[in-house]
Amino acid sequence: MSSIGIIGAGQIGRAFAMALARNGIGATLSNSRGPESLKEIVASLGPTIKAGTREEAAAKDIVLVAVNWSKVSAALSGLPDFAGRIVIDANNPIEAPLFRPADLGGRASSEVFAGMVPGARVVKAFNHLQPALVSGDPRAEGGRRVMFYSGDDAPAKAEIGALIGRLGFFGIDLGALAVGARLVQFPGGPLPALNLVRFG
Ligand SMILES: NC(=O)c1ccc[n+]([C@@H]2O[C@H](COP(=O)([O-])OP(=O)(O)OC[C@H]3O[C@@H](n4cnc5c(N)ncnc54)[C@H](OP(=O)(O)O)[C@@H]3O)[C@@H](O)[C@H]2O)c1
């Protein structure tokens, strides 16, 4: 089983950690303030989730990044090359309190993001549902909640697709980043915030 790190311990980082914990999967959770500040949060998440530094989280086989868009660059700066490891982009290019879309120069936010994680195989996922739907039971509606993902590297996508399935979601591969990431991007794409459930 691949090791998992999480950079960003806010609403989405914690929701992802909760989904992992519910399925007995381990992860290292990190934020900007250091592991001490996460003591209570990891205690509430159960024994599989540990607090760590940003560098420790970034060294795992799979690294999910969930940081406010304007801080993503700082959260990733100075880290070693990802050397083929998988980085999940769970971010959207907009943030409270102004909710003004970031200027991306016409690119998908995941394409901008990919430029900040040299050597990484980027998969876009876990960015299109509200935190409670990421952490909650995906089977709760009598079917399986849909989780979209996209990326340019087929084996990386297959690994994240398998993780999504293991968490109980019904994963749908939206293709390459240039296509799929735009479909789920908030704002702009048609798919974010849709709570879709696959029956049967
Ligand atoms: N909330 C949603 O409904 C939602 C849904 C889907 C996707 N998203 C996306 O997910 C991302 C995170 O959103 P959120 O709502 O989870 O934000 P949030 O609750 O404000 O949490 C942001 C996290 O980023 C961490 N962080 C900031 N700067 C950092 C740095 N330099 N190094 C390491 N960690 C750093 C913060 O740590 P400290 O507190 O220690 O600074 C905090 O744990 C955003 O891009 C957002 O667009 C959000």
GROMACS .gro file of C-alpha atoms and ligand atoms in nm:
model
  248
    1MET     CA    1   0.000   0.000   0.000
    2SER     CA    2   0.134   0.342  -0.094
    3SER     CA    3   0.203   0.588   0.187
    4ILE     CA    4  -0.009   0.905   0.190
    5GLY     CA    5   0.071   1.262   0.294
    6ILE     CA    6  -0.163   1.559   0.314
    7ILE     CA    7  -0.051   1.922   0.284
    8GLY     CA    8  -0.327   2.142   0.422
    9ALA     CA    9  -0.528   2.043   0.728
   10GLY     CA   10  -0.830   2.264   0.672
   11GLN     CA   11  -1.175   2.161   0.563
   12ILE     CA   12  -1.074   1.948   0.263
   13GLY     CA   13  -0.746   1.809   0.401
   14ARG     CA   14  -0.924   1.694   0.715
   15ALA     CA   15  -1.222   1.557   0.520
   16PHE     CA   16  -0.985   1.346   0.309
   17ALA     CA   17  -0.804   1.231   0.624
   18MET     CA   18  -1.138   1.135   0.777
   19ALA     CA   19  -1.232   0.931   0.469
   20LEU     CA   20  -0.897   0.749   0.489
   21ALA     CA   21  -0.931   0.692   0.863
   22ARG     CA   22  -1.281   0.549   0.823
   23ASN     CA   23  -1.131   0.289   0.592
   24GLY     CA   24  -0.833   0.210   0.814
   25ILE     CA   25  -0.585   0.381   0.580
   26GLY     CA   26  -0.290   0.574   0.724
   27ALA     CA   27  -0.174   0.926   0.635
   28THR     CA   28   0.048   1.208   0.758
   29LEU     CA   29  -0.140   1.537   0.792
   30SER     CA   30   0.043   1.872   0.781
   31ASN     CA   31  -0.024   2.244   0.782
   32SER     CA   32   0.178   2.567   0.796
   33ARG     CA   33   0.205   2.576   1.176
   34GLY     CA   34   0.359   2.238   1.243
   35PRO     CA   35   0.255   1.903   1.394
   36GLU     CA   36   0.201   2.038   1.747
   37SER     CA   37  -0.090   2.248   1.620
   38LEU     CA   38  -0.256   1.934   1.482
   39LYS     CA   39  -0.249   1.723   1.801
   40GLU     CA   40  -0.618   1.750   1.879
   41ILE     CA   41  -0.725   1.708   1.518
   42VAL     CA   42  -0.528   1.388   1.461
   43ALA     CA   43  -0.646   1.251   1.796
   44SER     CA   44  -1.004   1.300   1.679
   45LEU     CA   45  -0.929   1.129   1.346
   46GLY     CA   46  -0.809   0.806   1.505
   47PRO     CA   47  -0.490   0.602   1.514
   48THR     CA   48  -0.414   0.580   1.142
   49ILE     CA   49  -0.367   0.956   1.096
   50LYS     CA   50  -0.043   1.113   1.222
   51ALA     CA   51   0.059   1.478   1.235
   52GLY     CA   52   0.379   1.565   1.052
   53THR     CA   53   0.572   1.846   0.895
   54ARG     CA   54   0.498   1.968   0.545
   55GLU     CA   55   0.825   1.803   0.434
   56GLU     CA   56   0.726   1.468   0.589
   57ALA     CA   57   0.387   1.476   0.419
   58ALA     CA   58   0.544   1.574   0.087
   59ALA     CA   59   0.779   1.273   0.101
   60LYS     CA   60   0.499   1.016   0.084
   61ASP     CA   61   0.411   0.809  -0.226
   62ILE     CA   62   0.084   0.998  -0.272
   63VAL     CA   63   0.055   1.360  -0.159
   64LEU     CA   64  -0.280   1.541  -0.150
   65VAL     CA   65  -0.255   1.920  -0.151
   66ALA     CA   66  -0.552   2.117  -0.019
   67VAL     CA   67  -0.444   2.473   0.049
   68ASN     CA   68  -0.605   2.811  -0.022
   69TRP     CA   69  -0.516   2.898  -0.381
   70SER     CA   70  -0.309   3.208  -0.300
   71LYS     CA   71  -0.099   3.001  -0.054
   72VAL     CA   72  -0.043   2.690  -0.267
   73SER     CA   73   0.283   2.821  -0.408
   74ALA     CA   74   0.425   2.891  -0.060
   75ALA     CA   75   0.301   2.553   0.065
   76LEU     CA   76   0.497   2.377  -0.209
   77SER     CA   77   0.805   2.594  -0.227
   78GLY     CA   78   1.143   2.450  -0.134
   79LEU     CA   79   1.028   2.088  -0.143
   80PRO     CA   80   1.247   1.831  -0.321
   81ASP     CA   81   1.155   1.713  -0.671
   82PHE     CA   82   0.864   1.469  -0.653
   83ALA     CA   83   1.056   1.222  -0.869
   84GLY     CA   84   0.753   1.053  -1.022
   85ARG     CA   85   0.545   1.036  -0.705
   86ILE     CA   86   0.173   1.117  -0.728
   87VAL     CA   87   0.036   1.454  -0.619
   88ILE     CA   88  -0.340   1.503  -0.594
   89ASP     CA   89  -0.455   1.855  -0.671
   90ALA     CA   90  -0.766   1.913  -0.459
   91ASN     CA   91  -0.753   2.288  -0.499
   92ASN     CA   92  -0.978   2.542  -0.665
   93PRO     CA   93  -0.858   2.882  -0.791
   94ILE     CA   94  -1.086   3.093  -0.574
   95GLU     CA   95  -1.104   3.167  -0.205
   96ALA     CA   96  -1.291   3.333   0.078
   97PRO     CA   97  -1.373   3.602   0.164
   98LEU     CA   98  -1.382   3.774  -0.177
   99PHE     CA   99  -1.447   3.467  -0.397
  100ARG     CA  100  -1.278   3.642  -0.687
  101PRO     CA  101  -1.153   3.390  -0.945
  102ALA     CA  102  -0.773   3.382  -0.974
  103ASP     CA  103  -0.619   3.502  -1.300
  104LEU     CA  104  -0.485   3.182  -1.459
  105GLY     CA  105  -0.394   3.330  -1.796
  106GLY     CA  106  -0.637   3.098  -1.972
  107ARG     CA  107  -0.491   2.778  -1.827
  108ALA     CA  108  -0.671   2.520  -1.612
  109SER     CA  109  -0.576   2.566  -1.246
  110SER     CA  110  -0.433   2.213  -1.244
  111GLU     CA  111  -0.196   2.306  -1.526
  112VAL     CA  112  -0.075   2.601  -1.315
  113PHE     CA  113  -0.057   2.369  -1.014
  114ALA     CA  114   0.148   2.112  -1.208
  115GLY     CA  115   0.413   2.377  -1.261
  116MET     CA  116   0.455   2.404  -0.882
  117VAL     CA  117   0.523   2.032  -0.824
  118PRO     CA  118   0.823   1.942  -1.041
  119GLY     CA  119   0.856   1.573  -1.115
  120ALA     CA  120   0.507   1.491  -0.987
  121ARG     CA  121   0.243   1.290  -1.167
  122VAL     CA  122  -0.056   1.516  -1.099
  123VAL     CA  123  -0.407   1.382  -1.057
  124LYS     CA  124  -0.696   1.621  -1.002
  125ALA     CA  125  -0.946   1.484  -0.750
  126PHE     CA  126  -1.128   1.559  -0.423
  127ASN     CA  127  -1.186   1.923  -0.529
  128HIS     CA  128  -1.545   1.918  -0.651
  129LEU     CA  129  -1.745   1.810  -0.344
  130GLN     CA  130  -1.816   1.995  -0.025
  131PRO     CA  131  -1.602   1.877   0.268
  132ALA     CA  132  -1.891   1.694   0.439
  133LEU     CA  133  -1.946   1.489   0.123
  134VAL     CA  134  -1.577   1.398   0.106
  135SER     CA  135  -1.570   1.287   0.471
  136GLY     CA  136  -1.917   1.133   0.485
  137ASP     CA  137  -2.008   0.779   0.388
  138PRO     CA  138  -2.019   0.768   0.004
  139ARG     CA  139  -2.266   0.479   0.022
  140ALA     CA  140  -2.510   0.672   0.238
  141GLU     CA  141  -2.764   0.747  -0.036
  142GLY     CA  142  -2.819   0.384  -0.134
  143GLY     CA  143  -2.571   0.403  -0.419
  144ARG     CA  144  -2.214   0.525  -0.443
  145ARG     CA  145  -2.126   0.894  -0.450
  146VAL     CA  146  -1.942   0.995  -0.766
  147MET     CA  147  -1.584   1.121  -0.741
  148PHE     CA  148  -1.432   1.264  -1.058
  149TYR     CA  149  -1.062   1.244  -1.129
  150SER     CA  150  -0.836   1.334  -1.418
  151GLY     CA  151  -0.469   1.332  -1.508
  152ASP     CA  152  -0.214   1.277  -1.780
  153ASP     CA  153  -0.039   0.968  -1.638
  154ALA     CA  154  -0.245   0.649  -1.678
  155PRO     CA  155  -0.080   0.443  -1.397
  156ALA     CA  156  -0.108   0.737  -1.153
  157LYS     CA  157  -0.472   0.778  -1.243
  158ALA     CA  158  -0.532   0.405  -1.201
  159GLU     CA  159  -0.379   0.417  -0.852
  160ILE     CA  160  -0.592   0.713  -0.745
  161GLY     CA  161  -0.897   0.555  -0.908
  162ALA     CA  162  -0.836   0.245  -0.696
  163LEU     CA  163  -0.800   0.458  -0.381
  164ILE     CA  164  -1.124   0.640  -0.462
  165GLY     CA  165  -1.296   0.303  -0.500
  166ARG     CA  166  -1.148   0.176  -0.175
  167LEU     CA  167  -1.294   0.480   0.003
  168GLY     CA  168  -1.636   0.375  -0.128
  169PHE     CA  169  -1.682   0.634  -0.403
  170PHE     CA  170  -1.770   0.558  -0.764
  171GLY     CA  171  -1.475   0.706  -0.950
  172ILE     CA  172  -1.521   0.854  -1.296
  173ASP     CA  173  -1.210   0.919  -1.504
  174LEU     CA  174  -1.257   1.246  -1.691
  175GLY     CA  175  -0.947   1.202  -1.905
  176ALA     CA  176  -0.644   1.427  -1.936
  177LEU     CA  177  -0.585   1.723  -1.706
  178ALA     CA  178  -0.644   1.975  -1.984
  179VAL     CA  179  -0.995   1.831  -2.029
  180GLY     CA  180  -1.101   1.680  -1.696
  181ALA     CA  181  -0.957   1.944  -1.467
  182ARG     CA  182  -1.152   2.213  -1.651
  183LEU     CA  183  -1.477   2.018  -1.615
  184VAL     CA  184  -1.443   1.999  -1.235
  185GLN     CA  185  -1.278   2.335  -1.181
  186PHE     CA  186  -1.460   2.581  -0.958
  187PRO     CA  187  -1.542   2.834  -1.084
  188GLY     CA  188  -1.594   2.769  -1.453
  189GLY     CA  189  -1.654   2.395  -1.491
  190PRO     CA  190  -2.001   2.238  -1.508
  191LEU     CA  191  -1.939   1.964  -1.251
  192PRO     CA  192  -1.830   2.113  -0.917
  193ALA     CA  193  -2.062   2.090  -0.618
  194LEU     CA  194  -2.286   1.834  -0.792
  195ASN     CA  195  -2.358   1.555  -0.546
  196LEU     CA  196  -2.403   1.273  -0.795
  197VAL     CA  197  -2.475   0.914  -0.691
  198ARG     CA  198  -2.433   0.605  -0.904
  199PHE     CA  199  -2.703   0.342  -0.851
  200GLY     CA  200  -2.678  -0.019  -0.954
  201LIG     N1  201  -1.396   2.415   0.149
  201LIG     C1  202  -1.453   2.368   0.041
  201LIG     O1  203  -1.577   2.367   0.026
  201LIG     C2  204  -1.367   2.316  -0.072
  201LIG     C3  205  -1.420   2.218  -0.157
  201LIG     C4  206  -1.340   2.166  -0.257
  201LIG     C5  207  -1.210   2.214  -0.275
  201LIG     N2  208  -1.161   2.312  -0.192
  201LIG     C6  209  -1.024   2.360  -0.215
  201LIG     O2  210  -0.938   2.297  -0.121
  201LIG     C7  211  -0.834   2.388  -0.086
  201LIG     C8  212  -0.834   2.402   0.066
  201LIG     O3  213  -0.959   2.456   0.104
  201LIG     P1  214  -1.008   2.445   0.256
  201LIG     O4  215  -1.149   2.491   0.257
  201LIG     O5  216  -0.970   2.312   0.311
  201LIG     O6  217  -0.916   2.560   0.320
  201LIG     P2  218  -0.891   2.590   0.476
  201LIG     O7  219  -0.993   2.524   0.559
  201LIG     O8  220  -0.872   2.736   0.487
  201LIG     O9  221  -0.749   2.517   0.505
  201LIG     C9  222  -0.632   2.553   0.438
  201LIG    C10  223  -0.516   2.476   0.494
  201LIG    O10  224  -0.399   2.512   0.419
  201LIG    C11  225  -0.291   2.517   0.511
  201LIG     N3  226  -0.181   2.599   0.463
  201LIG    C12  227  -0.181   2.729   0.427
  201LIG     N4  228  -0.057   2.769   0.393
  201LIG    C13  229   0.023   2.660   0.406
  201LIG    C14  230   0.161   2.637   0.388
  201LIG     N5  231   0.243   2.735   0.349
  201LIG     N6  232   0.210   2.512   0.414
  201LIG    C15  233   0.128   2.413   0.455
  201LIG     N7  234  -0.005   2.429   0.474
  201LIG    C16  235  -0.057   2.551   0.451
  201LIG    C17  236  -0.353   2.580   0.634
  201LIG    O11  237  -0.268   2.556   0.745
  201LIG     P3  238  -0.257   2.666   0.865
  201LIG    O12  239  -0.395   2.682   0.917
  201LIG    O13  240  -0.158   2.608   0.958
  201LIG    O14  241  -0.204   2.791   0.797
  201LIG    C18  242  -0.484   2.504   0.641
  201LIG    O15  243  -0.468   2.383   0.710
  201LIG    C19  244  -0.862   2.519  -0.158
  201LIG    O16  245  -0.783   2.528  -0.276
  201LIG    C20  246  -1.009   2.509  -0.194
  201LIG    O17  247  -1.042   2.580  -0.311
  201LIG    C21  248  -1.236   2.360  -0.088
   0.00000   0.00000   0.00000
